[in-house]
Short mmCIF file of N, CA and C and ligand atoms in Angstrom, two decimals:
data_model
loop_
_atom_site.label_atom_id
_atom_site.label_comp_id
_atom_site.label_asym_id
_atom_site.label_seq_id
_atom_site.Cartn_x
_atom_site.Cartn_y
_atom_site.Cartn_z
N UNK A 1066 -44.01 70.20 -37.45
CA UNK A 1066 -44.38 68.84 -37.03
C UNK A 1066 -45.18 68.92 -35.74
N UNK A 1067 -46.31 68.21 -35.72
CA UNK A 1067 -47.12 68.18 -34.50
C UNK A 1067 -46.42 67.33 -33.44
N UNK A 1068 -46.50 67.78 -32.22
CA UNK A 1068 -45.95 67.02 -31.11
C UNK A 1068 -47.10 66.42 -30.31
N UNK A 1069 -47.02 65.13 -30.10
CA UNK A 1069 -48.04 64.46 -29.30
C UNK A 1069 -47.84 64.84 -27.84
N UNK A 1070 -48.81 65.54 -27.23
CA UNK A 1070 -48.61 65.99 -25.85
C UNK A 1070 -48.46 64.83 -24.86
N UNK A 1071 -48.91 63.64 -25.27
CA UNK A 1071 -48.77 62.49 -24.37
C UNK A 1071 -47.36 61.89 -24.42
N UNK A 1072 -46.60 62.27 -25.46
CA UNK A 1072 -45.23 61.76 -25.56
C UNK A 1072 -44.29 62.75 -24.91
N UNK A 1073 -43.62 62.33 -23.88
CA UNK A 1073 -42.78 63.24 -23.12
C UNK A 1073 -41.31 63.06 -23.41
N UNK A 1074 -40.97 61.93 -24.05
CA UNK A 1074 -39.56 61.72 -24.38
C UNK A 1074 -38.82 60.99 -23.28
N UNK A 1075 -37.84 60.21 -23.70
CA UNK A 1075 -37.06 59.45 -22.74
C UNK A 1075 -36.28 60.39 -21.84
N UNK A 1076 -36.31 60.12 -20.56
CA UNK A 1076 -35.53 60.91 -19.60
C UNK A 1076 -34.92 59.98 -18.57
N UNK A 1077 -33.93 60.48 -17.85
CA UNK A 1077 -33.38 59.70 -16.75
C UNK A 1077 -34.36 59.76 -15.59
N UNK A 1078 -34.91 58.61 -15.21
CA UNK A 1078 -35.83 58.56 -14.08
C UNK A 1078 -35.05 58.54 -12.78
N UNK A 1079 -34.07 57.66 -12.70
CA UNK A 1079 -33.22 57.66 -11.51
C UNK A 1079 -31.90 56.98 -11.81
N UNK A 1080 -30.95 57.26 -10.94
CA UNK A 1080 -29.67 56.54 -10.91
C UNK A 1080 -29.66 55.74 -9.62
N UNK A 1081 -29.42 54.45 -9.74
CA UNK A 1081 -29.38 53.58 -8.57
C UNK A 1081 -27.94 53.42 -8.10
N UNK A 1082 -27.71 53.75 -6.84
CA UNK A 1082 -26.35 53.69 -6.27
C UNK A 1082 -26.35 52.68 -5.13
N UNK A 1083 -25.51 51.68 -5.25
CA UNK A 1083 -25.38 50.68 -4.19
C UNK A 1083 -24.51 51.24 -3.08
N UNK A 1084 -25.01 51.17 -1.85
CA UNK A 1084 -24.27 51.70 -0.70
C UNK A 1084 -24.11 50.61 0.36
N UNK A 1085 -23.08 50.78 1.18
CA UNK A 1085 -22.94 49.86 2.32
C UNK A 1085 -24.06 50.12 3.32
N UNK A 1086 -24.24 51.39 3.68
CA UNK A 1086 -25.33 51.75 4.60
C UNK A 1086 -25.95 53.06 4.13
N UNK A 1087 -27.27 53.11 4.17
CA UNK A 1087 -27.98 54.34 3.82
C UNK A 1087 -27.58 55.48 4.75
N UNK A 1088 -27.44 55.17 6.04
CA UNK A 1088 -27.16 56.21 7.02
C UNK A 1088 -25.86 56.94 6.73
N UNK A 1089 -24.90 56.26 6.12
CA UNK A 1089 -23.62 56.90 5.84
C UNK A 1089 -23.70 57.85 4.66
N UNK A 1090 -24.58 57.58 3.71
CA UNK A 1090 -24.61 58.36 2.46
C UNK A 1090 -25.79 59.32 2.34
N UNK A 1091 -26.92 58.98 2.96
CA UNK A 1091 -28.10 59.84 2.79
C UNK A 1091 -27.83 61.28 3.20
N UNK A 1092 -27.11 61.55 4.32
CA UNK A 1092 -26.88 62.95 4.71
C UNK A 1092 -26.13 63.76 3.65
N UNK A 1093 -25.26 63.13 2.88
CA UNK A 1093 -24.55 63.86 1.82
C UNK A 1093 -25.55 64.41 0.81
N UNK A 1094 -26.42 63.55 0.30
CA UNK A 1094 -27.37 63.98 -0.73
C UNK A 1094 -28.45 64.90 -0.15
N UNK A 1095 -28.98 64.52 1.00
CA UNK A 1095 -30.12 65.25 1.56
C UNK A 1095 -29.69 66.56 2.21
N UNK A 1096 -28.65 66.50 3.05
CA UNK A 1096 -28.33 67.66 3.89
C UNK A 1096 -27.27 68.55 3.24
N UNK A 1097 -26.30 67.97 2.58
CA UNK A 1097 -25.24 68.80 2.00
C UNK A 1097 -25.65 69.28 0.61
N UNK A 1098 -26.15 68.37 -0.24
CA UNK A 1098 -26.59 68.81 -1.57
C UNK A 1098 -28.01 69.37 -1.56
N UNK A 1099 -28.74 69.15 -0.47
CA UNK A 1099 -30.07 69.74 -0.33
C UNK A 1099 -31.13 69.11 -1.18
N UNK A 1100 -31.00 67.82 -1.44
CA UNK A 1100 -31.97 67.14 -2.28
C UNK A 1100 -33.11 66.61 -1.41
N UNK A 1101 -34.38 66.92 -1.77
CA UNK A 1101 -35.51 66.49 -0.96
C UNK A 1101 -35.65 64.96 -0.97
N UNK A 1102 -35.93 64.43 0.22
CA UNK A 1102 -36.09 62.98 0.33
C UNK A 1102 -37.45 62.56 -0.22
N UNK A 1103 -37.47 61.43 -0.91
CA UNK A 1103 -38.69 60.88 -1.52
C UNK A 1103 -38.87 59.47 -0.97
N UNK A 1104 -40.06 59.18 -0.46
CA UNK A 1104 -40.31 57.85 0.10
C UNK A 1104 -40.49 56.84 -1.02
N UNK A 1105 -39.75 55.75 -0.93
CA UNK A 1105 -39.83 54.69 -1.94
C UNK A 1105 -40.05 53.35 -1.26
N UNK A 1106 -40.62 52.44 -2.01
CA UNK A 1106 -40.78 51.07 -1.52
C UNK A 1106 -39.45 50.32 -1.59
N UNK A 1107 -39.34 49.30 -0.76
CA UNK A 1107 -38.22 48.37 -0.91
C UNK A 1107 -38.40 47.61 -2.23
N UNK A 1108 -37.31 47.17 -2.80
CA UNK A 1108 -37.40 46.36 -4.03
C UNK A 1108 -36.17 45.47 -4.15
N UNK A 1109 -36.37 44.29 -4.69
CA UNK A 1109 -35.26 43.37 -5.02
C UNK A 1109 -34.34 43.13 -3.83
N UNK A 1110 -34.92 43.01 -2.64
CA UNK A 1110 -34.09 42.71 -1.47
C UNK A 1110 -33.24 43.88 -1.00
N UNK A 1111 -33.63 45.09 -1.37
CA UNK A 1111 -32.88 46.28 -0.96
C UNK A 1111 -33.81 47.28 -0.29
N UNK A 1112 -33.27 47.95 0.73
CA UNK A 1112 -33.95 49.12 1.30
C UNK A 1112 -33.49 50.32 0.48
N UNK A 1113 -34.44 51.17 0.07
CA UNK A 1113 -34.13 52.23 -0.88
C UNK A 1113 -34.48 53.58 -0.29
N UNK A 1114 -33.52 54.50 -0.32
CA UNK A 1114 -33.77 55.89 0.04
C UNK A 1114 -33.66 56.71 -1.23
N UNK A 1115 -34.69 57.53 -1.51
CA UNK A 1115 -34.69 58.34 -2.71
C UNK A 1115 -34.50 59.81 -2.38
N UNK A 1116 -33.74 60.50 -3.22
CA UNK A 1116 -33.62 61.95 -3.13
C UNK A 1116 -33.80 62.50 -4.53
N UNK A 1117 -34.48 63.67 -4.61
CA UNK A 1117 -34.85 64.22 -5.90
C UNK A 1117 -33.79 65.17 -6.42
N UNK A 1118 -33.48 65.03 -7.71
CA UNK A 1118 -32.63 65.97 -8.45
C UNK A 1118 -33.47 66.45 -9.62
N UNK A 1119 -34.25 67.49 -9.40
CA UNK A 1119 -35.20 67.91 -10.42
C UNK A 1119 -36.22 66.82 -10.66
N UNK A 1120 -36.42 66.47 -11.95
CA UNK A 1120 -37.39 65.42 -12.27
C UNK A 1120 -36.81 64.03 -12.06
N UNK A 1121 -35.53 63.95 -11.81
CA UNK A 1121 -34.87 62.66 -11.64
C UNK A 1121 -34.63 62.39 -10.16
N UNK A 1122 -34.35 61.13 -9.87
CA UNK A 1122 -34.05 60.72 -8.50
C UNK A 1122 -32.66 60.10 -8.45
N UNK A 1123 -32.08 60.19 -7.29
CA UNK A 1123 -30.99 59.29 -6.93
C UNK A 1123 -31.58 58.30 -5.95
N UNK A 1124 -31.39 57.02 -6.24
CA UNK A 1124 -31.86 55.98 -5.33
C UNK A 1124 -30.65 55.31 -4.69
N UNK A 1125 -30.60 55.40 -3.37
CA UNK A 1125 -29.54 54.73 -2.61
C UNK A 1125 -30.06 53.36 -2.21
N UNK A 1126 -29.31 52.33 -2.57
CA UNK A 1126 -29.78 50.94 -2.44
C UNK A 1126 -28.90 50.22 -1.41
N UNK A 1127 -29.52 49.84 -0.30
CA UNK A 1127 -28.79 49.08 0.73
C UNK A 1127 -29.34 47.67 0.77
N UNK A 1128 -28.45 46.69 0.60
CA UNK A 1128 -28.88 45.29 0.59
C UNK A 1128 -29.42 44.88 1.95
N UNK A 1129 -30.50 44.11 1.93
CA UNK A 1129 -31.02 43.55 3.18
C UNK A 1129 -30.30 42.26 3.52
N UNK A 1130 -29.72 41.62 2.51
CA UNK A 1130 -28.98 40.38 2.77
C UNK A 1130 -27.87 40.24 1.74
N UNK A 1131 -26.90 39.43 2.07
CA UNK A 1131 -25.74 39.24 1.18
C UNK A 1131 -26.13 38.60 -0.15
N UNK A 1132 -27.20 37.81 -0.15
CA UNK A 1132 -27.53 37.07 -1.37
C UNK A 1132 -28.59 37.78 -2.21
N UNK A 1133 -28.82 39.07 -1.91
CA UNK A 1133 -29.69 39.87 -2.76
C UNK A 1133 -28.86 40.43 -3.92
N UNK A 1134 -29.50 40.92 -4.97
CA UNK A 1134 -28.72 41.47 -6.09
C UNK A 1134 -27.74 42.57 -5.66
N UNK A 1135 -28.18 43.49 -4.80
CA UNK A 1135 -27.28 44.56 -4.35
C UNK A 1135 -26.19 44.00 -3.44
N UNK A 1136 -26.55 43.03 -2.59
CA UNK A 1136 -25.55 42.41 -1.73
C UNK A 1136 -24.45 41.75 -2.55
N UNK A 1137 -24.84 41.05 -3.60
CA UNK A 1137 -23.83 40.39 -4.45
C UNK A 1137 -23.00 41.43 -5.21
N UNK A 1138 -23.65 42.48 -5.66
CA UNK A 1138 -22.94 43.53 -6.40
C UNK A 1138 -21.88 44.17 -5.51
N UNK A 1139 -22.25 44.55 -4.27
CA UNK A 1139 -21.31 45.22 -3.37
C UNK A 1139 -20.17 44.28 -2.98
N UNK A 1140 -20.51 42.99 -2.78
CA UNK A 1140 -19.46 42.04 -2.41
C UNK A 1140 -18.44 41.90 -3.53
N UNK A 1141 -18.93 41.95 -4.77
CA UNK A 1141 -18.05 41.72 -5.91
C UNK A 1141 -17.31 42.98 -6.35
N UNK A 1142 -18.00 44.11 -6.36
CA UNK A 1142 -17.44 45.32 -6.98
C UNK A 1142 -17.33 46.50 -6.04
N UNK A 1143 -17.85 46.35 -4.81
CA UNK A 1143 -17.85 47.47 -3.88
C UNK A 1143 -19.02 48.40 -4.15
N UNK A 1144 -19.25 49.35 -3.25
CA UNK A 1144 -20.35 50.29 -3.47
C UNK A 1144 -20.08 51.17 -4.69
N UNK A 1145 -21.15 51.70 -5.26
CA UNK A 1145 -20.99 52.59 -6.42
C UNK A 1145 -22.24 52.57 -7.28
N UNK A 1146 -22.13 53.17 -8.46
CA UNK A 1146 -23.29 53.24 -9.36
C UNK A 1146 -23.67 51.82 -9.79
N UNK A 1147 -24.92 51.50 -9.62
CA UNK A 1147 -25.41 50.15 -9.91
C UNK A 1147 -26.20 50.11 -11.21
N UNK A 1148 -27.10 51.06 -11.41
CA UNK A 1148 -27.88 51.07 -12.65
C UNK A 1148 -28.40 52.47 -12.96
N UNK A 1149 -28.80 52.64 -14.22
CA UNK A 1149 -29.44 53.87 -14.68
C UNK A 1149 -30.83 53.49 -15.16
N UNK A 1150 -31.82 54.25 -14.72
CA UNK A 1150 -33.20 53.98 -15.13
C UNK A 1150 -33.69 55.08 -16.04
N UNK A 1151 -34.18 54.68 -17.22
CA UNK A 1151 -34.78 55.61 -18.16
C UNK A 1151 -36.29 55.44 -18.16
N UNK A 1152 -37.01 56.53 -18.00
CA UNK A 1152 -38.45 56.51 -18.20
C UNK A 1152 -38.72 56.68 -19.69
N UNK A 1153 -39.56 55.81 -20.23
CA UNK A 1153 -39.87 55.85 -21.66
C UNK A 1153 -41.38 56.01 -21.84
N UNK A 1154 -41.75 56.56 -22.99
CA UNK A 1154 -43.17 56.83 -23.23
C UNK A 1154 -43.99 55.55 -23.31
N UNK A 1155 -43.44 54.53 -23.91
CA UNK A 1155 -44.20 53.28 -24.02
C UNK A 1155 -43.28 52.10 -23.70
N UNK A 1156 -43.37 51.64 -22.48
CA UNK A 1156 -42.47 50.59 -22.02
C UNK A 1156 -42.60 49.33 -22.87
N UNK A 1157 -43.83 48.94 -23.17
CA UNK A 1157 -44.01 47.69 -23.92
C UNK A 1157 -43.46 47.80 -25.34
N UNK A 1158 -43.67 48.93 -25.99
CA UNK A 1158 -43.11 49.13 -27.33
C UNK A 1158 -41.58 49.14 -27.28
N UNK A 1159 -41.03 49.78 -26.26
CA UNK A 1159 -39.57 49.84 -26.14
C UNK A 1159 -39.00 48.45 -25.94
N UNK A 1160 -39.65 47.66 -25.07
CA UNK A 1160 -39.17 46.29 -24.86
C UNK A 1160 -39.30 45.47 -26.14
N UNK A 1161 -40.35 45.71 -26.90
CA UNK A 1161 -40.50 45.00 -28.17
C UNK A 1161 -39.36 45.35 -29.11
N UNK A 1162 -38.96 46.63 -29.14
CA UNK A 1162 -37.83 47.03 -29.99
C UNK A 1162 -36.54 46.38 -29.50
N UNK A 1163 -36.39 46.27 -28.18
CA UNK A 1163 -35.20 45.58 -27.63
C UNK A 1163 -35.16 44.13 -28.12
N UNK A 1164 -36.32 43.46 -28.07
CA UNK A 1164 -36.38 42.05 -28.49
C UNK A 1164 -36.03 41.92 -29.97
N UNK A 1165 -36.62 42.81 -30.79
CA UNK A 1165 -36.36 42.75 -32.23
C UNK A 1165 -34.87 42.98 -32.50
N UNK A 1166 -34.24 43.84 -31.70
CA UNK A 1166 -32.81 44.12 -31.87
C UNK A 1166 -31.94 43.01 -31.30
N UNK A 1167 -32.57 42.02 -30.68
CA UNK A 1167 -31.82 40.89 -30.14
C UNK A 1167 -31.12 41.20 -28.82
N UNK A 1168 -31.55 42.24 -28.12
CA UNK A 1168 -30.93 42.60 -26.84
C UNK A 1168 -31.38 41.62 -25.76
N UNK A 1169 -30.44 41.25 -24.91
CA UNK A 1169 -30.76 40.33 -23.82
C UNK A 1169 -31.48 41.08 -22.70
N UNK A 1170 -32.63 40.57 -22.31
CA UNK A 1170 -33.42 41.19 -21.24
C UNK A 1170 -33.22 40.42 -19.94
N UNK A 1171 -33.26 41.12 -18.83
CA UNK A 1171 -33.33 40.44 -17.54
C UNK A 1171 -34.79 40.15 -17.21
N UNK A 1172 -35.64 41.14 -17.43
CA UNK A 1172 -37.08 40.97 -17.20
C UNK A 1172 -37.80 40.86 -18.54
N UNK A 1173 -38.27 39.66 -18.85
CA UNK A 1173 -39.03 39.48 -20.09
C UNK A 1173 -40.37 40.19 -20.01
N UNK A 1174 -40.91 40.21 -18.81
CA UNK A 1174 -42.22 40.84 -18.58
C UNK A 1174 -42.02 41.94 -17.54
N UNK A 1175 -42.56 43.15 -17.79
CA UNK A 1175 -42.40 44.22 -16.81
C UNK A 1175 -42.97 43.83 -15.44
N UNK A 1176 -42.35 44.38 -14.40
CA UNK A 1176 -42.83 44.16 -13.03
C UNK A 1176 -42.84 45.50 -12.31
N UNK A 1177 -43.30 45.51 -11.07
CA UNK A 1177 -43.45 46.78 -10.35
C UNK A 1177 -42.16 47.10 -9.61
N UNK A 1178 -41.64 48.32 -9.83
CA UNK A 1178 -40.40 48.75 -9.18
C UNK A 1178 -40.66 49.59 -7.95
N UNK A 1179 -39.57 50.21 -7.44
CA UNK A 1179 -39.63 50.91 -6.15
C UNK A 1179 -40.54 52.13 -6.17
N UNK A 1180 -40.75 52.71 -7.36
CA UNK A 1180 -41.63 53.88 -7.44
C UNK A 1180 -43.07 53.48 -7.71
N UNK A 1181 -43.35 52.17 -7.69
CA UNK A 1181 -44.71 51.70 -7.94
C UNK A 1181 -45.09 51.70 -9.41
N UNK A 1182 -44.09 51.87 -10.28
CA UNK A 1182 -44.35 51.87 -11.72
C UNK A 1182 -43.84 50.58 -12.34
N UNK A 1183 -44.33 50.29 -13.55
CA UNK A 1183 -43.86 49.10 -14.27
C UNK A 1183 -42.44 49.35 -14.76
N UNK A 1184 -41.57 48.37 -14.52
CA UNK A 1184 -40.16 48.50 -14.92
C UNK A 1184 -39.68 47.18 -15.51
N UNK A 1185 -38.57 47.24 -16.22
CA UNK A 1185 -37.90 46.03 -16.70
C UNK A 1185 -36.42 46.34 -16.86
N UNK A 1186 -35.57 45.39 -16.48
CA UNK A 1186 -34.12 45.56 -16.61
C UNK A 1186 -33.65 44.88 -17.89
N UNK A 1187 -32.67 45.55 -18.55
CA UNK A 1187 -31.95 44.95 -19.67
C UNK A 1187 -30.64 44.39 -19.13
N UNK A 1188 -30.11 43.39 -19.79
CA UNK A 1188 -28.84 42.81 -19.32
C UNK A 1188 -27.68 43.72 -19.71
N UNK A 1189 -26.74 43.96 -18.79
CA UNK A 1189 -25.64 44.88 -19.12
C UNK A 1189 -24.79 44.44 -20.30
N UNK A 1190 -24.81 43.15 -20.62
CA UNK A 1190 -24.06 42.70 -21.80
C UNK A 1190 -24.66 43.26 -23.08
N UNK A 1191 -25.91 43.71 -23.02
CA UNK A 1191 -26.59 44.26 -24.20
C UNK A 1191 -26.41 45.77 -24.32
N UNK A 1192 -25.88 46.39 -23.26
CA UNK A 1192 -25.88 47.86 -23.20
C UNK A 1192 -24.53 48.39 -22.74
N UNK A 1193 -23.47 47.82 -23.27
CA UNK A 1193 -22.15 48.36 -23.02
C UNK A 1193 -21.69 48.29 -21.58
N UNK A 1194 -22.19 47.30 -20.85
CA UNK A 1194 -21.73 47.13 -19.47
C UNK A 1194 -22.49 47.93 -18.45
N UNK A 1195 -23.50 48.69 -18.90
CA UNK A 1195 -24.31 49.47 -17.96
C UNK A 1195 -25.62 48.73 -17.72
N UNK A 1196 -25.94 48.49 -16.47
CA UNK A 1196 -27.23 47.89 -16.16
C UNK A 1196 -28.30 48.95 -16.36
N UNK A 1197 -29.18 48.74 -17.32
CA UNK A 1197 -30.22 49.71 -17.68
C UNK A 1197 -31.57 49.19 -17.23
N UNK A 1198 -32.28 50.04 -16.52
CA UNK A 1198 -33.67 49.78 -16.14
C UNK A 1198 -34.55 50.69 -16.98
N UNK A 1199 -35.61 50.14 -17.50
CA UNK A 1199 -36.60 50.95 -18.23
C UNK A 1199 -37.85 51.05 -17.37
N UNK A 1200 -38.46 52.22 -17.36
CA UNK A 1200 -39.65 52.44 -16.53
C UNK A 1200 -40.70 53.15 -17.37
N UNK A 1201 -41.97 52.89 -17.04
CA UNK A 1201 -42.99 53.74 -17.59
C UNK A 1201 -43.00 55.04 -16.79
N UNK A 1202 -43.61 56.08 -17.35
CA UNK A 1202 -43.67 57.37 -16.64
C UNK A 1202 -44.51 57.25 -15.40
CO1 CO B 2112 -33.97 51.35 -10.20
#
């Protein structure tokens, strides 16, 4: 079977972890685990510190305000894993398959995420309680 070199396959792009403060957690990933820091943009009312784990990232998400998505998450559930982001070969086709399957989307239309790529979130009620973010490569 021929493999399309442009198709790379779904992979974990990053795991988003909600933290109380970046300063408390970044040294664990960067200095103790030795993960290189990656500069990321702020997104969704959160300051984001990225560290690389091979081709994947860990994104530490610190809320800028209590009424941001991360602020509400931490207030309700405490710090911890917030979402998993999968990079997919064709974001629009994948979202179309989600719609056909009747999955509830948070983002009907892709928008720009912290890595500067197009992303869209699915609703955790559609994915077994896990908040899933889809990203283009
Ligand atoms: Co994310």
